[in-house]
Coordinates of C-alpha atoms in Angstrom, one line a residue:
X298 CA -17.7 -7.8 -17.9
X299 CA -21.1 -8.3 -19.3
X300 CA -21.9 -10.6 -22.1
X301 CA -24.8 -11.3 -24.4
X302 CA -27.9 -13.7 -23.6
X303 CA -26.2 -16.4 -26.4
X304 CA -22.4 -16.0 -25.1
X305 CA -23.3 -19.4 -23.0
X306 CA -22.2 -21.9 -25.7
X307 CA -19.2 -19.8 -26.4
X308 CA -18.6 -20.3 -22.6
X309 CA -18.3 -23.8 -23.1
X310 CA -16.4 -23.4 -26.3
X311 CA -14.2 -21.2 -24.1
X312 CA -14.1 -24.0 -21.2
X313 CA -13.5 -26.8 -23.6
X314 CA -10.3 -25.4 -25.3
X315 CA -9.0 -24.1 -22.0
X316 CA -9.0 -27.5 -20.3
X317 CA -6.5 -28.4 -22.8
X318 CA -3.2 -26.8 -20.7
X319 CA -0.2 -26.3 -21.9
X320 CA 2.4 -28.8 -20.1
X321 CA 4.8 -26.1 -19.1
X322 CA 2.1 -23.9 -18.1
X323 CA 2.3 -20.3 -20.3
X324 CA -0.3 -19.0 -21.7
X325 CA -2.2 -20.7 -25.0
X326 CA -2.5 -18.8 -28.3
X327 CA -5.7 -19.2 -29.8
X328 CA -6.3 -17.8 -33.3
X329 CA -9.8 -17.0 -34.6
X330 CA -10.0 -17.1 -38.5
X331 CA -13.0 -17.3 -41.3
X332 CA -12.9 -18.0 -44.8
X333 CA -15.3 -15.0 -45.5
X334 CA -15.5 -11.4 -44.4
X335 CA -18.7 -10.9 -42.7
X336 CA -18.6 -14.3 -40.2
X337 CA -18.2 -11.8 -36.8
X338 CA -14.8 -13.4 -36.4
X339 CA -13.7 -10.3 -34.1
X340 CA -17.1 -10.3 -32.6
X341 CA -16.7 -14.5 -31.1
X342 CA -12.6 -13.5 -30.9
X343 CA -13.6 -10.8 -28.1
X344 CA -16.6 -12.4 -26.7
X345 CA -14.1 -15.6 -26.1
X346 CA -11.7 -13.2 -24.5
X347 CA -14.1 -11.3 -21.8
X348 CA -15.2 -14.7 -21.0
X349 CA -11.3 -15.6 -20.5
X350 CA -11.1 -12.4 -17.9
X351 CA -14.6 -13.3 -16.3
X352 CA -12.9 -16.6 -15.4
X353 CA -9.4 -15.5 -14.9
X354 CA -7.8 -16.3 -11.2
X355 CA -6.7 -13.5 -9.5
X356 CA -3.0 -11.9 -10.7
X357 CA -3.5 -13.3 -14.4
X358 CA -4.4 -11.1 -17.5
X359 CA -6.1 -11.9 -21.0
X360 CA -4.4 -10.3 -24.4
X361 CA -6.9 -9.6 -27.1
X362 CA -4.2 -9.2 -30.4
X363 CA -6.0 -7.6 -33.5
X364 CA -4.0 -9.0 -36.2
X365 CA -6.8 -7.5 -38.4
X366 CA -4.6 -4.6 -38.9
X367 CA -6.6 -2.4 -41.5
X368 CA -10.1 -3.3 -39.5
X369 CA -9.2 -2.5 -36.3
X370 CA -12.3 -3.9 -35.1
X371 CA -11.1 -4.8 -31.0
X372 CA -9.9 -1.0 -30.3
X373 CA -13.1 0.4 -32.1
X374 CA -15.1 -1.5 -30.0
X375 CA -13.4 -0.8 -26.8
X376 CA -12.9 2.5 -27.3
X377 CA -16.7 3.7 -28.1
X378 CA -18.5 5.9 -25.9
X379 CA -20.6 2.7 -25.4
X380 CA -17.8 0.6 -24.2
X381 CA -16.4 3.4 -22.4
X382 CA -19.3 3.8 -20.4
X383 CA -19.9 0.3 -19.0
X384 CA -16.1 -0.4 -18.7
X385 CA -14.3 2.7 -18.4
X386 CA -11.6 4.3 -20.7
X387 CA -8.9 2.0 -21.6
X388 CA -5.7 2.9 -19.9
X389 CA -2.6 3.3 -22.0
X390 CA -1.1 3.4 -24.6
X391 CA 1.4 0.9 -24.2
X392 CA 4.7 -0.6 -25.7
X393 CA 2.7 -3.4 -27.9
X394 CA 6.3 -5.1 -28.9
X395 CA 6.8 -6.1 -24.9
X396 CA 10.4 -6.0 -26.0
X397 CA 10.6 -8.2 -29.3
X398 CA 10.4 -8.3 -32.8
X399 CA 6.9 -7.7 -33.6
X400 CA 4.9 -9.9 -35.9
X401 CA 4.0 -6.3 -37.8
X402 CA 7.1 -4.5 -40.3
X403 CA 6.7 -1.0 -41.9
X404 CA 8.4 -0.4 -44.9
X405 CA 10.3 1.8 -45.7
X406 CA 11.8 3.3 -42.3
X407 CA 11.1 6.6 -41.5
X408 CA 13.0 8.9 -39.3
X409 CA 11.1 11.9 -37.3
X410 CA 12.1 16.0 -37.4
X411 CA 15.2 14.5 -35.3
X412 CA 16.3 12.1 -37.5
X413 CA 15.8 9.5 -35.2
X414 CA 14.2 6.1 -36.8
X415 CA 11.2 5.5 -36.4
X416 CA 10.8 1.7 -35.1
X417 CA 7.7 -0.8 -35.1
X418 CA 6.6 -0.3 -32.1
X419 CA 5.7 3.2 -32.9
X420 CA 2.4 2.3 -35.1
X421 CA 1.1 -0.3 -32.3
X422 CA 0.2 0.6 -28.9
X423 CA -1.4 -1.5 -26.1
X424 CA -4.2 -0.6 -23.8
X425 CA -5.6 -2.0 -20.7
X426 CA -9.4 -1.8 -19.7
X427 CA -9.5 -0.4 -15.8
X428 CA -11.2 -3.0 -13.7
X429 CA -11.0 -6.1 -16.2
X430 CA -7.8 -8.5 -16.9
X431 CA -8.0 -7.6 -20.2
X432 CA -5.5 -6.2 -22.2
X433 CA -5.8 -5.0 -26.5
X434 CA -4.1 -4.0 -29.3
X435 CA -4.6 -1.1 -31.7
X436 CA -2.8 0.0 -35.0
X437 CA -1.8 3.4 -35.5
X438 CA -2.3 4.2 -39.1
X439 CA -2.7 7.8 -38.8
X440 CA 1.4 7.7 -38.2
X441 CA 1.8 6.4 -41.5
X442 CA 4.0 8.3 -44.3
X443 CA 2.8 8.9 -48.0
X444 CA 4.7 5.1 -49.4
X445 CA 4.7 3.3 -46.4
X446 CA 3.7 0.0 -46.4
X447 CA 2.9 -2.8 -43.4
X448 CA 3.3 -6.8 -43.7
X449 CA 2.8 -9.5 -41.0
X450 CA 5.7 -11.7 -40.6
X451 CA 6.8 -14.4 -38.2
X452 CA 7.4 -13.6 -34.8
X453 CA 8.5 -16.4 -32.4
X454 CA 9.7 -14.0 -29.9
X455 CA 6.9 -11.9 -29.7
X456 CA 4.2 -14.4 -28.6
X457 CA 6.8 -16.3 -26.7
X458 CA 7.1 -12.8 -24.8
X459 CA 3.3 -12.6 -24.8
X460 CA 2.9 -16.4 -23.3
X461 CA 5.1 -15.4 -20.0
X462 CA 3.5 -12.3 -19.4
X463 CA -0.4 -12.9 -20.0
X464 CA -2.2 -15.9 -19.3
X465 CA -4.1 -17.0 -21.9
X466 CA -4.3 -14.9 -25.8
X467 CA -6.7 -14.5 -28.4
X468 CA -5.7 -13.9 -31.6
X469 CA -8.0 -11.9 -34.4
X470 CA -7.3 -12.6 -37.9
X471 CA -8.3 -11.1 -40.9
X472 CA -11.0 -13.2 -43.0
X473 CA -8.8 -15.3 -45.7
X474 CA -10.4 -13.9 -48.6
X475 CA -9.0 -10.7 -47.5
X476 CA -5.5 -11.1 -46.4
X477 CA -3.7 -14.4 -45.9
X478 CA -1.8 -14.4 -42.4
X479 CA -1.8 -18.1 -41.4
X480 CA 1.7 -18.5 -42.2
X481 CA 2.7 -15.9 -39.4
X482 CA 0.0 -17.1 -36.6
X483 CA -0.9 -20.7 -36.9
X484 CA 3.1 -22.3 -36.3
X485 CA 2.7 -20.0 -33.0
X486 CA -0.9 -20.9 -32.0
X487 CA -1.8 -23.7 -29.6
X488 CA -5.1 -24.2 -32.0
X489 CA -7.3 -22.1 -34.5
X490 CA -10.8 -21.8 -34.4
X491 CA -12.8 -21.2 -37.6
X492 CA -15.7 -18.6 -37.7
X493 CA -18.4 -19.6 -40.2
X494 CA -22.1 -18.7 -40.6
X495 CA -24.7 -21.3 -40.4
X496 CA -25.7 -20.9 -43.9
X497 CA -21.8 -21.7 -45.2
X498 CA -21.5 -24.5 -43.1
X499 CA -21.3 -26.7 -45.9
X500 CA -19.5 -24.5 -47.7
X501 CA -15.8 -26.1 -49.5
X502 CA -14.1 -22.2 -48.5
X503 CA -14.5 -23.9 -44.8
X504 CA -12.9 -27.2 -45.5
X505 CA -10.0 -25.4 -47.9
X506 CA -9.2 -22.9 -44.8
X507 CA -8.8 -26.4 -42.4
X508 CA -6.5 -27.9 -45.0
X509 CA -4.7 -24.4 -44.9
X510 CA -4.2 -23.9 -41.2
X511 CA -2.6 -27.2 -41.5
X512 CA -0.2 -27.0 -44.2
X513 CA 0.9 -23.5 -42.1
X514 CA 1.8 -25.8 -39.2
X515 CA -1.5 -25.5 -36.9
X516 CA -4.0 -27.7 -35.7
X517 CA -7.9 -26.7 -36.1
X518 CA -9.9 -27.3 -32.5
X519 CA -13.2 -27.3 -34.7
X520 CA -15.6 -24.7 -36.0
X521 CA -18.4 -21.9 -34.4
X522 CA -20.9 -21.4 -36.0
X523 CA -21.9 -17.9 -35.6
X524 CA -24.8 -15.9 -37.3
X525 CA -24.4 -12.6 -35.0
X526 CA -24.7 -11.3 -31.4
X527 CA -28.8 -12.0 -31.6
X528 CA -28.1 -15.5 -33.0
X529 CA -27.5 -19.0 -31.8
X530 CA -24.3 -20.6 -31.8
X531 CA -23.0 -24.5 -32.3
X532 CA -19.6 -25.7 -32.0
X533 CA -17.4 -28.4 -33.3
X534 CA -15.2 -30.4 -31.6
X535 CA -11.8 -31.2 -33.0
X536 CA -11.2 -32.0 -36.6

């Protein structure tokens, strides 16, 4: 999977957080959050995970979760004529629960035209790219009924479900000043990465969204700086 001509200090991003193995050897969660819309947070979120399947050994498999659930920014991407062309149509869909409570809930229930109820795992599907480890989530909002809503909740079994089947998952989250889903992802994640532009560096949004991923239970590996594909890159080591 090809990357772009800056991806090489994500690469050692990348090879910096997966030295740090988990002792009983399942797959890491890493969630990928900004303060502000507009950081590229799914951009370094999916550049992190192709560089996870260019390194992946043999038999093991990368899971790109959009948690971004209005954006849909992964499946867009993947699923452009553009994409298509250098890595083939993604294969699927898929059952994106893997058999366990999902960390997504539709309100209120819906049955179809046989009056059978229509579960979560209906409105997200999973899809493989042919040729690469990497598997990716999409949302199915054109399945949604006039007053039905979605909310992300907890959902131990689903990523422990996620750890024994894929080897190592990344985890795009919604900018906070958009949607609020620490609480769901961060007691779950091995370590969150923040996303911030060069130019908010210094900004307090950055050090309030650290002291947030801690009170929800995480631990913050540091910050990328990221100001686009055609930009330069710096990261920080642990907090």
């Amino acid at each position: 999977m090809s990357l772009g001509a800056n991806d090489h200090s994500l690469q050692s991003a990348y090879a910096g957080l997966s030295a740090q193995a988990r002792p009983d050897g399942q797959a890491a969660v890493y969630a990928f959050v900004s303060p502000q819309t507009g950081c590229g947070t799914s951009y370094v979120a999916r550049s992190m995970a192709m560089i996870a399947a260019n390194n992946m050994q043999q038999g093991g498999q990368v899971l790109l979760v959009d948690m971004d659930l209005q954006g849909n920014a992964q499946s867009a991407y993947f699923f452009s004529l553009e994409s298509q062309t250098q890595y083939g149509a993604p294969q699927g869909p898929y059952d994106a629960t893997m058999g366990a409570d999902p960390f997504w809930r539709v309100t209120p229930f819906m049955v179809n035209a046989d009056g059978q109820s229509i579960s979560d795992n209906h409105f997200m599907s999973m899809h493989l790219l042919p040729g690469a480890p990497l598997a990716f989530t999409h949302f199915h909002w054109e399945t949604f009924k006039p007053g039905q809503n979605v909310q992300v909740q907890n959902a131990r079994s689903f990523w422990q479900n996620a750890r024994a089947r894929f080897s190592a998952i990344f985890v795009d989250t919604p900018a906070l000043d958009r949607s609020d889903v620490l609480g769901a992802i961060c007691p779950e994640a091995d370590t969150s990465i923040l996303i911030s532009s060069q130019s908010r560096a210094q900004d307090l949004a950055l050090k309030d969204a650290m002291g947030r991923i801690q009170a929800s239970g995480g631990r913050c590996a540091g910050v990328i700086l990221n100001d686009g594909p055609a930009g330069g890159y710096g990261y920080g080591g642990s907090a």
